[in-house]
PDB file of C-alpha atoms (C1' of nucleotides) in Angstrom:
ATOM      1  CA  UNK A 222      -1.236  14.381  15.317  1.00 51.00           C
ATOM      2  CA  UNK A 223      -3.219  14.503  12.450  1.00 60.00           C
ATOM      3  CA  UNK A 224      -6.580  13.497  11.709  1.00 63.00           C
ATOM      4  CA  UNK A 225      -7.830   9.882  11.928  1.00 68.00           C
ATOM      5  CA  UNK A 226      -8.962   8.416   8.533  1.00 77.00           C
ATOM      6  CA  UNK A 227     -12.840   8.200   8.748  1.00 82.00           C
ATOM      7  CA  UNK A 228     -15.753   7.651   6.190  1.00 83.00           C
ATOM      8  CA  UNK A 229     -16.474  11.589   6.230  1.00 84.00           C
ATOM      9  CA  UNK A 230     -12.955  12.048   5.226  1.00 83.00           C
ATOM     10  CA  UNK A 231     -13.271   9.618   2.358  1.00 84.00           C
ATOM     11  CA  UNK A 232     -16.374  11.095   1.318  1.00 84.00           C
ATOM     12  CA  UNK A 233     -14.959  14.606   1.032  1.00 85.00           C
ATOM     13  CA  UNK A 234     -11.974  13.143  -1.082  1.00 85.00           C
ATOM     14  CA  UNK A 235     -14.462  11.545  -3.340  1.00 83.00           C
ATOM     15  CA  UNK A 236     -16.935  14.384  -3.689  1.00 83.00           C
ATOM     16  CA  UNK A 237     -14.353  16.891  -4.557  1.00 82.00           C
ATOM     17  CA  UNK A 238     -12.799  14.379  -7.123  1.00 82.00           C
ATOM     18  CA  UNK A 239     -16.186  14.074  -8.653  1.00 77.00           C
ATOM     19  CA  UNK A 240     -16.470  17.741  -9.057  1.00 77.00           C
ATOM     20  CA  UNK A 241     -13.121  17.645 -10.877  1.00 74.00           C
ATOM     21  CA  UNK A 242     -13.738  14.591 -12.959  1.00 67.00           C
ATOM     22  CA  UNK A 243     -17.424  14.236 -13.736  1.00 63.00           C
ATOM     23  CA  UNK A 244     -16.338  11.089 -15.755  1.00 62.00           C
ATOM     24  CA  UNK A 245     -14.820   8.005 -14.251  1.00 63.00           C
ATOM     25  CA  UNK A 246     -11.013   8.089 -14.605  1.00 71.00           C
ATOM     26  CA  UNK A 247      -8.129   6.716 -12.719  1.00 72.00           C
ATOM     27  CA  UNK A 248      -9.491   2.880 -13.204  1.00 87.00           C
ATOM     28  CA  UNK A 249      -7.505   0.027 -14.347  1.00 94.00           C
ATOM     29  CA  UNK A 250      -9.745  -1.272 -17.323  1.00 95.00           C
ATOM     30  CA  UNK A 251     -10.904  -4.648 -17.191  1.00 97.00           C
ATOM     31  CA  UNK A 252     -13.932  -6.742 -18.317  1.00 97.00           C
ATOM     32  CA  UNK A 253     -13.614  -9.926 -15.974  1.00 98.00           C
ATOM     33  CA  UNK A 254     -11.860 -11.257 -12.873  1.00 98.00           C
ATOM     34  CA  UNK A 255      -9.025 -12.300 -15.320  1.00 98.00           C
ATOM     35  CA  UNK A 256      -8.339  -9.246 -17.195  1.00 98.00           C
ATOM     36  CA  UNK A 257      -8.576  -7.304 -13.795  1.00 98.00           C
ATOM     37  CA  UNK A 258      -6.027  -9.658 -12.599  1.00 98.00           C
ATOM     38  CA  UNK A 259      -3.780  -9.319 -15.374  1.00 99.00           C
ATOM     39  CA  UNK A 260      -4.258  -5.533 -15.502  1.00 98.00           C
ATOM     40  CA  UNK A 261      -3.208  -4.885 -11.982  1.00 98.00           C
ATOM     41  CA  UNK A 262       0.009  -6.983 -12.759  1.00 98.00           C
ATOM     42  CA  UNK A 263       0.705  -4.966 -15.729  1.00 98.00           C
ATOM     43  CA  UNK A 264       0.352  -1.733 -13.364  1.00 98.00           C
ATOM     44  CA  UNK A 265       3.497  -2.377 -11.253  1.00 98.00           C
ATOM     45  CA  UNK A 266       5.423   0.994 -11.780  1.00 98.00           C
ATOM     46  CA  UNK A 267       3.341   2.150 -14.369  1.00 98.00           C
ATOM     47  CA  UNK A 268       0.208   4.276 -14.865  1.00 96.00           C
ATOM     48  CA  UNK A 269      -3.096   3.524 -14.979  1.00 95.00           C
ATOM     49  CA  UNK A 270      -3.416   5.535 -18.402  1.00 94.00           C
ATOM     50  CA  UNK A 271      -0.333   3.702 -19.923  1.00 96.00           C
ATOM     51  CA  UNK A 272      -1.706   0.436 -18.796  1.00 97.00           C
ATOM     52  CA  UNK A 273      -5.178   0.827 -20.334  1.00 96.00           C
ATOM     53  CA  UNK A 274      -3.745   2.291 -23.583  1.00 97.00           C
ATOM     54  CA  UNK A 275      -2.326  -1.509 -24.049  1.00 98.00           C
ATOM     55  CA  UNK A 276      -4.636  -3.542 -22.236  1.00 98.00           C
ATOM     56  CA  UNK A 277      -8.164  -1.941 -23.938  1.00 97.00           C
ATOM     57  CA  UNK A 278      -7.186  -3.484 -27.379  1.00 98.00           C
ATOM     58  CA  UNK A 279      -5.814  -6.362 -25.806  1.00 98.00           C
ATOM     59  CA  UNK A 280      -8.724  -7.368 -23.634  1.00 98.00           C
ATOM     60  CA  UNK A 281     -11.072  -7.143 -26.776  1.00 98.00           C
ATOM     61  CA  UNK A 282      -9.791 -10.364 -27.955  1.00 98.00           C
ATOM     62  CA  UNK A 283      -7.822 -11.822 -25.064  1.00 98.00           C
ATOM     63  CA  UNK A 284      -9.659 -11.711 -21.949  1.00 98.00           C
ATOM     64  CA  UNK A 285      -9.159 -15.603 -20.466  1.00 98.00           C
ATOM     65  CA  UNK A 286      -6.134 -17.621 -19.492  1.00 98.00           C
ATOM     66  CA  UNK A 287      -6.842 -19.719 -22.411  1.00 98.00           C
ATOM     67  CA  UNK A 288      -6.663 -16.942 -25.113  1.00 98.00           C
ATOM     68  CA  UNK A 289      -3.701 -15.737 -23.372  1.00 98.00           C
ATOM     69  CA  UNK A 290      -1.754 -18.991 -23.714  1.00 98.00           C
ATOM     70  CA  UNK A 291      -2.768 -19.015 -27.407  1.00 98.00           C
ATOM     71  CA  UNK A 292      -1.420 -15.666 -28.113  1.00 98.00           C
ATOM     72  CA  UNK A 293       1.821 -16.638 -26.751  1.00 98.00           C
ATOM     73  CA  UNK A 294       4.779 -14.994 -25.088  1.00 98.00           C
ATOM     74  CA  UNK A 295       6.045 -13.025 -28.211  1.00 98.00           C
ATOM     75  CA  UNK A 296       2.492 -11.621 -29.186  1.00 98.00           C
ATOM     76  CA  UNK A 297       1.918 -10.447 -25.591  1.00 98.00           C
ATOM     77  CA  UNK A 298       5.508  -9.038 -25.096  1.00 98.00           C
ATOM     78  CA  UNK A 299       4.498  -6.984 -28.513  1.00 98.00           C
ATOM     79  CA  UNK A 300       1.247  -6.124 -27.243  1.00 98.00           C
ATOM     80  CA  UNK A 301       2.652  -4.456 -23.976  1.00 98.00           C
ATOM     81  CA  UNK A 302       5.762  -3.051 -25.112  1.00 98.00           C
ATOM     82  CA  UNK A 303       4.682   0.316 -24.274  1.00 98.00           C
ATOM     83  CA  UNK A 304       4.476  -0.521 -20.524  1.00 98.00           C
ATOM     84  CA  UNK A 305       7.588  -0.357 -18.427  1.00 98.00           C
ATOM     85  CA  UNK A 306       9.165  -3.560 -17.231  1.00 98.00           C
ATOM     86  CA  UNK A 307       7.120  -5.221 -19.805  1.00 98.00           C
ATOM     87  CA  UNK A 308       9.399  -8.287 -20.480  1.00 98.00           C
ATOM     88  CA  UNK A 309       9.181  -9.624 -16.961  1.00 98.00           C
ATOM     89  CA  UNK A 310       5.667  -8.779 -16.819  1.00 98.00           C
ATOM     90  CA  UNK A 311       4.648 -10.675 -19.987  1.00 98.00           C
ATOM     91  CA  UNK A 312       6.530 -13.833 -18.674  1.00 98.00           C
ATOM     92  CA  UNK A 313       4.755 -13.491 -15.371  1.00 98.00           C
ATOM     93  CA  UNK A 314       1.273 -13.081 -17.005  1.00 99.00           C
ATOM     94  CA  UNK A 315       2.301 -16.379 -19.300  1.00 98.00           C
ATOM     95  CA  UNK A 316       3.263 -18.544 -16.542  1.00 98.00           C
ATOM     96  CA  UNK A 317       0.205 -17.312 -14.442  1.00 98.00           C
ATOM     97  CA  UNK A 318      -2.189 -18.226 -17.035  1.00 99.00           C
ATOM     98  CA  UNK A 319      -0.632 -21.525 -17.377  1.00 98.00           C
ATOM     99  CA  UNK A 320      -1.190 -22.027 -13.802  1.00 98.00           C
ATOM    100  CA  UNK A 321      -4.760 -20.830 -13.977  1.00 98.00           C
ATOM    101  CA  UNK A 322      -5.758 -23.456 -16.975  1.00 98.00           C
ATOM    102  CA  UNK A 323      -3.731 -26.108 -14.844  1.00 98.00           C
ATOM    103  CA  UNK A 324      -4.743 -25.993 -11.204  1.00 98.00           C
ATOM    104  CA  UNK A 325      -7.851 -23.555 -10.977  1.00 98.00           C
ATOM    105  CA  UNK A 326      -9.882 -24.677 -14.196  1.00 98.00           C
ATOM    106  CA  UNK A 327      -9.097 -21.351 -15.831  1.00 98.00           C
ATOM    107  CA  UNK A 328     -10.721 -19.358 -12.957  1.00 98.00           C
ATOM    108  CA  UNK A 329      -8.901 -16.637 -10.905  1.00 98.00           C
ATOM    109  CA  UNK A 330      -8.718 -18.056  -7.226  1.00 98.00           C
ATOM    110  CA  UNK A 331     -10.470 -16.057  -4.226  1.00 98.00           C
ATOM    111  CA  UNK A 332      -7.891 -16.729  -1.427  1.00 98.00           C
ATOM    112  CA  UNK A 333      -5.114 -14.597  -0.622  1.00 97.00           C
ATOM    113  CA  UNK A 334      -2.746 -17.662  -0.248  1.00 98.00           C
ATOM    114  CA  UNK A 335      -3.546 -19.018  -3.693  1.00 98.00           C
ATOM    115  CA  UNK A 336      -3.104 -15.737  -5.475  1.00 98.00           C
ATOM    116  CA  UNK A 337       0.014 -14.630  -4.177  1.00 98.00           C
ATOM    117  CA  UNK A 338       1.318 -18.263  -5.292  1.00 98.00           C
ATOM    118  CA  UNK A 339       0.891 -17.017  -8.582  1.00 98.00           C
ATOM    119  CA  UNK A 340       4.261 -15.525 -10.108  1.00 98.00           C
ATOM    120  CA  UNK A 341       3.992 -11.729 -10.368  1.00 98.00           C
ATOM    121  CA  UNK A 342       1.297 -11.559  -7.764  1.00 98.00           C
ATOM    122  CA  UNK A 343       2.474 -10.350  -4.416  1.00 98.00           C
ATOM    123  CA  UNK A 344       0.552  -8.946  -1.324  1.00 97.00           C
ATOM    124  CA  UNK A 345      -0.816  -5.792  -3.295  1.00 98.00           C
ATOM    125  CA  UNK A 346      -1.991  -7.221  -6.270  1.00 98.00           C
ATOM    126  CA  UNK A 347      -3.602  -9.728  -4.336  1.00 98.00           C
ATOM    127  CA  UNK A 348      -5.539  -7.401  -2.499  1.00 97.00           C
ATOM    128  CA  UNK A 349      -6.879  -5.463  -5.107  1.00 97.00           C
ATOM    129  CA  UNK A 350      -8.465  -8.579  -6.556  1.00 97.00           C
ATOM    130  CA  UNK A 351      -9.682  -9.811  -3.173  1.00 97.00           C
ATOM    131  CA  UNK A 352     -11.118  -6.175  -2.469  1.00 94.00           C
ATOM    132  CA  UNK A 353     -12.521  -5.243  -6.266  1.00 94.00           C
ATOM    133  CA  UNK A 354     -13.482  -8.560  -7.486  1.00 96.00           C
ATOM    134  CA  UNK A 355     -14.480 -10.712  -4.607  1.00 96.00           C
ATOM    135  CA  UNK A 356     -15.433  -7.926  -2.358  1.00 93.00           C
ATOM    136  CA  UNK A 357     -13.497  -9.251   0.684  1.00 92.00           C
ATOM    137  CA  UNK A 358     -12.234  -6.356   2.981  1.00 89.00           C
ATOM    138  CA  UNK A 359      -8.257  -5.833   1.759  1.00 92.00           C
ATOM    139  CA  UNK A 360      -6.594  -2.417   1.333  1.00 94.00           C
ATOM    140  CA  UNK A 361      -4.013  -2.560  -1.248  1.00 96.00           C
ATOM    141  CA  UNK A 362      -1.454  -0.147  -0.364  1.00 97.00           C
ATOM    142  CA  UNK A 363       0.431   1.133  -3.205  1.00 97.00           C
ATOM    143  CA  UNK A 364       2.548   4.050  -4.076  1.00 97.00           C
ATOM    144  CA  UNK A 365      -0.279   6.607  -4.035  1.00 97.00           C
ATOM    145  CA  UNK A 366      -1.677   5.306  -0.498  1.00 96.00           C
ATOM    146  CA  UNK A 367       1.588   4.784   1.102  1.00 97.00           C
ATOM    147  CA  UNK A 368       2.539   8.412   0.258  1.00 97.00           C
ATOM    148  CA  UNK A 369      -0.717   9.824   0.945  1.00 95.00           C
ATOM    149  CA  UNK A 370      -1.178   8.400   4.234  1.00 94.00           C
ATOM    150  CA  UNK A 371       1.934   9.279   5.618  1.00 94.00           C
ATOM    151  CA  UNK A 372       2.042  12.744   4.217  1.00 94.00           C
ATOM    152  CA  UNK A 373      -1.349  13.688   5.304  1.00 93.00           C
ATOM    153  CA  UNK A 374      -1.120  11.484   8.726  1.00 91.00           C
ATOM    154  CA  UNK A 375      -4.676   9.985   8.155  1.00 89.00           C
ATOM    155  CA  UNK A 376      -3.311   6.358   7.731  1.00 91.00           C
ATOM    156  CA  UNK A 377       0.525   6.572   8.474  1.00 93.00           C
ATOM    157  CA  UNK A 378       2.859   3.404   8.604  1.00 94.00           C
ATOM    158  CA  UNK A 379       6.633   2.845   8.181  1.00 95.00           C
ATOM    159  CA  UNK A 380       5.980  -0.104   5.843  1.00 95.00           C
ATOM    160  CA  UNK A 381       3.307  -1.128   3.776  1.00 95.00           C
ATOM    161  CA  UNK A 382       1.678  -3.610   6.200  1.00 95.00           C
ATOM    162  CA  UNK A 383       1.446  -0.591   9.046  1.00 96.00           C
ATOM    163  CA  UNK A 384      -0.464   1.417   6.556  1.00 96.00           C
ATOM    164  CA  UNK A 385      -2.808  -1.830   5.698  1.00 96.00           C
ATOM    165  CA  UNK A 386      -3.441  -1.898   9.491  1.00 94.00           C
ATOM    166  CA  UNK A 387      -3.937   1.763   9.898  1.00 93.00           C
ATOM    167  CA  UNK A 388      -6.539   2.113   7.466  1.00 92.00           C
ATOM    168  CA  UNK A 389      -8.215  -1.434   8.483  1.00 88.00           C
ATOM    169  CA  UNK A 390      -8.546  -0.138  12.062  1.00 86.00           C
ATOM    170  CA  UNK A 391      -9.981   3.290  11.475  1.00 84.00           C
ATOM    171  CA  UNK A 392     -12.595   1.925   8.870  1.00 85.00           C
ATOM    172  CA  UNK A 393     -15.728   0.108   8.932  1.00 82.00           C
ATOM    173  CA  UNK A 394     -15.346  -3.146   7.040  1.00 79.00           C
ATOM    174  CA  UNK A 395     -18.227  -1.993   4.718  1.00 81.00           C
ATOM    175  CA  UNK A 396     -16.507   1.008   3.378  1.00 84.00           C
ATOM    176  CA  UNK A 397     -13.225  -0.616   2.897  1.00 84.00           C
ATOM    177  CA  UNK A 398     -13.971  -1.446  -0.772  1.00 84.00           C
ATOM    178  CA  UNK A 399     -14.739   2.256  -1.715  1.00 85.00           C
ATOM    179  CA  UNK A 400     -12.028   3.418   0.619  1.00 88.00           C
ATOM    180  CA  UNK A 401      -9.055   1.957  -1.586  1.00 89.00           C
ATOM    181  CA  UNK A 402     -10.584   3.372  -4.635  1.00 87.00           C
ATOM    182  CA  UNK A 403     -11.028   6.734  -3.364  1.00 89.00           C
ATOM    183  CA  UNK A 404      -7.624   6.939  -1.680  1.00 92.00           C
ATOM    184  CA  UNK A 405      -5.873   5.825  -5.016  1.00 92.00           C
ATOM    185  CA  UNK A 406      -7.760   8.649  -6.860  1.00 91.00           C
ATOM    186  CA  UNK A 407      -6.928  11.459  -4.533  1.00 92.00           C
ATOM    187  CA  UNK A 408      -3.138  10.081  -4.247  1.00 94.00           C
ATOM    188  CA  UNK A 409      -3.025  10.127  -8.278  1.00 93.00           C
ATOM    189  CA  UNK A 410      -4.789  13.442  -9.141  1.00 91.00           C
ATOM    190  CA  UNK A 411      -4.202  15.761  -6.182  1.00 93.00           C
ATOM    191  CA  UNK A 412      -1.919  14.347  -3.400  1.00 94.00           C
ATOM    192  CA  UNK A 413       0.550  13.755  -6.215  1.00 95.00           C
ATOM    193  CA  UNK A 414       4.175  12.877  -5.402  1.00 96.00           C
ATOM    194  CA  UNK A 415       5.684  16.288  -6.874  1.00 95.00           C
ATOM    195  CA  UNK A 416       3.707  19.462  -6.694  1.00 93.00           C
ATOM    196  CA  UNK A 417       0.746  18.176  -4.694  1.00 94.00           C
ATOM    197  CA  UNK A 418      -2.112  20.153  -5.576  1.00 93.00           C
ATOM    198  CA  UNK A 419      -3.032  21.369  -2.087  1.00 92.00           C
ATOM    199  CA  UNK A 420      -4.771  24.402  -3.284  1.00 91.00           C
ATOM    200  CA  UNK A 421      -7.755  22.161  -4.443  1.00 89.00           C
ATOM    201  CA  UNK A 422      -7.405  19.549  -1.641  1.00 90.00           C
ATOM    202  CA  UNK A 423     -10.806  18.646   0.010  1.00 88.00           C
ATOM    203  CA  UNK A 424      -8.896  17.570   3.278  1.00 88.00           C
ATOM    204  CA  UNK A 425      -6.555  20.505   3.367  1.00 89.00           C
ATOM    205  CA  UNK A 426      -7.590  21.709   6.639  1.00 86.00           C
ATOM    206  CA  UNK A 427      -6.809  17.876   8.215  1.00 83.00           C
ATOM    207  CA  UNK A 428      -3.603  17.888   6.678  1.00 89.00           C
ATOM    208  CA  UNK A 429      -0.130  18.957   8.388  1.00 87.00           C
ATOM    209  CA  UNK A 430       1.882  18.836   4.899  1.00 85.00           C
ATOM    210  CA  UNK A 431       0.188  21.523   3.297  1.00 64.00           C
ATOM    211  CA  UNK A 432       1.754  24.716   1.886  1.00 58.00           C
ATOM    212  CA  UNK A 433      -0.722  27.079   2.830  1.00 45.00           C
ATOM    213  CA  UNK A 434       0.342  29.709   0.447  1.00 46.00           C
ATOM    214  CA  UNK A 435      -0.902  27.644  -2.607  1.00 46.00           C
TER     215      UNK A 435
ATOM    216  C1'  DA B 961      19.234  -3.514  -1.773  1.00 53.72           C
ATOM    217  C1'  DT B 962      18.737  -4.212  -6.863  1.00 53.72           C
ATOM    218  C1'  DC B 963      17.066  -5.064 -10.974  1.00 53.72           C
ATOM    219  C1'  DC B 964      13.290  -4.325 -14.238  1.00 53.72           C
ATOM    220  C1'  DC B 965      11.936  -0.531 -18.203  1.00 53.72           C
ATOM    221  C1'  DG B 966       8.643   2.436 -21.540  1.00 53.72           C
ATOM    222  C1'  DA B 967       5.909   6.792 -21.232  1.00 53.72           C
ATOM    223  C1'  DG B 968       4.360  11.116 -19.492  1.00 53.72           C
ATOM    224  C1'  DG B 969       5.220  15.191 -16.714  1.00 53.72           C
ATOM    225  C1'  DG B 970       7.802  19.204 -14.907  1.00 53.72           C
TER     226       DG B 970
ATOM    227  C1'  DC C 672      17.324  16.743 -18.189  1.00 53.72           C
ATOM    228  C1'  DC C 673      15.263  14.298 -13.963  1.00 53.72           C
ATOM    229  C1'  DC C 674      11.206  12.027 -11.478  1.00 53.72           C
ATOM    230  C1'  DT C 675       7.292   9.054 -10.889  1.00 53.72           C
ATOM    231  C1'  DC C 676       4.392   5.571 -12.265  1.00 53.72           C
ATOM    232  C1'  DT C 677      -2.133   1.156  -8.624  1.00 53.72           C
ATOM    233  C1'  DG C 678       5.327  -4.027  -7.152  1.00 53.72           C
ATOM    234  C1'  DG C 679       7.525  -8.136  -7.391  1.00 53.72           C
ATOM    235  C1'  DA C 680      11.356 -11.562  -7.375  1.00 53.72           C
ATOM    236  C1'  DT C 681      16.080 -12.237  -6.128  1.00 53.72           C
TER     237       DT C 681
END
DNA sequence: ATCCCGAGGG
DNA sequence: CCCTCTGGAT
C-alpha cells in the first residue's frame, strides 16, 4: 500500500518543482474570473503552453463576456485555431458568454450548479473556478492528477470522483487550494505520462511505480 | 463508447 | 510515425 497524501508530501513536490523552475510556469494565463473560466474551457485536451499562446494576446483586448460577444464566433474561432477541438470550444465560449450576460449580469457565478449548467463547463472546469477564483475547497481531477494519483498511490481511484474523494479525505481544507496546483505541476513536469522523470522525483521513495534504475 | 482536433514531444 | 495534452457532450 502506498503512502497517503499529506501536506509534507505536497511540500516536497512543490519545493522540488521550485528548484527546477524558479519562474512560475505551467499556469493557465488569466486576468479575472471570466478569463480564467474561458482559459479552463479551452484547456480541455490541450497543453497549458498551447492555450496561453492563444489566450495571452486574446485576453489583452477581450476579457469580458460582452467583449467576447462583440468579437463574434468567427473572430474567436480564428483566435484559438491553434488549440485542439477549437470549433466546439469557440461555440461553447460564445454560448456561455451570452448566458453570463443574460442571466448573471456578466459575472462568473460562484456555485457549482450554475457553473456546470454552462456549455462546455463540466465538473472539472467548475472545480478549478471554485478552487482558484472563489477559494472554495474543490479538487479538479484532470488527466495529470488522475494518472499521478493512481501511479503513485497517494490518491488512487477508479474514476475521477473517487480520486477527488481520496484527495479531500486526506487533506486539510486550508491546503486544498495549493494542493490542486502542486499536483498538476508535478504531473505535468515530473510524473509525466510517458517517460516519467523518476530520477528527479521528490517523492521517489514513496512511489511503488518508479523505475529504480533511472 | 465516440467524437472533437491542432501542437508539441519522443 | 505515434502519443499526449489541466474534458465535455452526445
